[in-house]
Each structure stands twice: as structure tokens, then as C-alpha cells.
């Protein structure tokens, strides 16, 4: 058996960011799961997101676990399609504001944390889009 | 006597929050002896044991079973709970429900925390990282203050609150803790000191984070007042719990500034007690960051949305205000052993109702406590009263 989320990581390698859509209630959601968290329908499918979103909130962590750089900037990104997710933000903290437009970008994973079966998979960060 | 047995707090025991080098065993035995003695019962009368599962790094494992041999105790219920910060709340509720049903006659609720045994930015943060979604969030490297910092930023943004004003909630709670002999801190802080303390996760500063520490507490619940008790009985009038459809900061339904588990659990607890929130004279909540205390007041309907910080600034939540919150100092003033904080809140509620609190609310007859875990994803609420049950 393969992991349910395998299509997400395969698509990410090709530069595409997949989320889920639900045919039971028409809501989009993330992370992907075979059960819709809005209506509990199992009539769900993979959908490609634009990768565009806005910063809903954010912080800069001055101290982190040993596997991570201190001073990392992280936040909640609200995708254009609706779902929200946590992401690292590749930007100077001082330059950020709530509602800034961002793009999710595929990146090589560069922290020391061991992602197990996904150790060689890319990850994603949010970058600020100039409007 | 008719109806269900009435769960009654007959004895409490605790050690001051701090740093202990003695074994977990000795901390546990000390608070158990104190609580059982105060209840005026024999240890052999205890027929239920309830506790948070000790944390993964606590030296002694299989703790509740270990205690049964050590104490020569036989029980009809023995439960360890592992739901993070609500573990002590759920353990206490299980004891109350078992006493109500008659399954148990004398319940011992115990809690231990050994935070001093783990380095915060090392193995503790590694443990915290596993609390997030392992595949999609853990690789980012989030911390608990990093989560609360994001809800604070959103809270300031949504309601136009002055960031500096939030520090006043820390000032109040540190002031309240000064008189509490069991608190980690005995010195007040100024707004300026809070705002110039070390940044942890912007905009949260060190003094706005609950200081991790060791602790231990025990509570004996009997099925009605105990004849030999050293102190007046306090009834457990109502319990309520709720888990929202959320995990740390993420929810498909609510804003990070909404904490529905507080409102839901509290309304169940007061309904169970047969009163309204307006009957509560004093609150001892589990609110680890200052804006969470503000949102707590809003979720209970004590003030409107976005008015929780003002409620501190204008004295509403002061010990002599209309809705006193954390006269003991709470997590921010007492220090925070997360497994023990729920029981410490209960202990402080009981002291308020006995009239022996370090910062006493005059004439308190009803007190409410809470516990929470994650980013207030799950909450337990408990109402205590001096009133004898009907
Ligand atoms: Zn659906």
C-alpha cells in the first residue's frame, strides 16, 4: 500500500500544489484526506491549486527545536481556493503584513529534521508576490 | 439523602511550583499524604485513582500501577489520561463521574510535572514538533509560543487592540501571584519590563509565556462531606468538556481568535451546576498567554468580542472587579507545570470557597476552573460551590 498523500508529493516535485475538493459540499480542503472535514462525504478528489494566497497571520520564532534555524518566519496562508495551511515564509519579518499576497514555491527541504519516507521530497514555502 | 452521591472536595495537597531534584515518587507521596490527611479518611478508603499520564521524559513509567504497589492500594477504577494540558481536567472529571454514579466512593486525583528534567530548546521542542501534522507541519519547525504568537497577531489586527495593552494582563497576574506562597514568582513586573523582556515568537515576549516548572498536586473527592475533614466541604457542582474541530492553530471553521471549546465546555459546566455564568464569583482558568485570558472573558460572554484586554485595563478582571480572573496569578504568575496546572486551578478554586485564598475574593460562593490543550482545541470546565447539593 502507498500513502494516501503520495499524489501530493509527486505533484509537488513537478511544481504543482494539490489540494482536495469535495463533491458532497463543494468545499475545498487541506491537508488531503479521504473524508471531507466539512460534510464527511468520501466523494472527494484531487484538485490543483493556483498556489496563490494571502497571509492570514504570521510570526518569527526566535528559538526553535535543534533541527531548525532560529529566527524562522512562519505563518498561516489562506489559499485563493479557500483552505488555510501553515507554511514557512521566505521573507524578512519586518517587511511582512497581514493580507500580503504570497505564492507557494517548491523548495528543496533544507532543515535537519528527518522526514522519514519523505526525506528526499521537496517541501514548499510562501514567498511574497509584488502586486 | 436522595439522588446521586454529591462529589465533594474533602482534601487538597500540593508542593509550591519550582524545581525539584527528588524522585517523582517522593513528590507524589508527599501530596497524596497531605490530601488524604486533610480529607480525614484512611488511605485504604481510596477506591479510585486518576491522573495525567506522566510525560514521556518522566523517569518512572507505569506510574499509577507503581503507586498501587507502593501504597498497598486496591481500587475499582485506575485511569491515566494523555490529552496534553487537559489531562488533569479529564482525570478529575472521570473521578467526579465515577463518584456520582456510585462506581467509586473516594477518588484520589494526582498530577505530577518534571519540566526541569528536559531542556526546553532541545528535546522538549523536539517533542512539541511531533504535536503538529507530522507530514505537512512538523517539517516547518513550529513551537507552541509560535502558534500563540500568530493568534495574538491576528487578534490585534482584527480588533485594533494596542499591542502594549496586552502586557497589562501579565502585570495583573504577576501582581496577584505575589501573595501566593505556591507561585514561582513573588515579584511584580511593570508593563515596560514585560515589553522589554526577550522576544520569543514575535510579538510575544518572555514574560508573556508561562514559565515551565516542576509541580505536584493531589485532590481527594468523596461522595459527600467527609466527617473527619479538616476544612469545610466544597462541592463539585458541574462539569463540562468540549473539543472543537481544530488542531493547534488550524480549523476548517473558526478564526484563530475564536476558542469555541471554552464557550461550549463552560456552558455545559454551568448548566450541569444549575446556574448561569453570571453566578460565578471567581475564575481560575488555564490561560497560558495573556491574549488567551482576554479571549476567555469574551468566549464566556463576560465582555464583548475584542473587549477582553479592556476588561483587564478597567479592573473588571481584578480580584475586586466584577469578574475576577486568576486571583492566584494563573499560569503566568504561578508558573506552569502543564500536567499539574488543572489541579492547581482546582486547588485555588477550593481555597476561594473555603475563604483561605492568598488573594481572596470576598464572599465567593461559586468558582469556575478550566484546562486546555493545544491552542485551546479541547477544554474542560468545572464549577465548584460552597452550597450543599440539594
Ligand atoms: Zn464535503
CSV table of C-alpha atoms in Angstrom, one decimal, chain B residues 103 164 246:
chain,number,residue,atom,x,y,z
B,103,UNK,CA,-18.7,3.3,41.0
B,164,UNK,CA,1.3,47.3,24.6
B,246,UNK,CA,-9.3,22.1,15.3
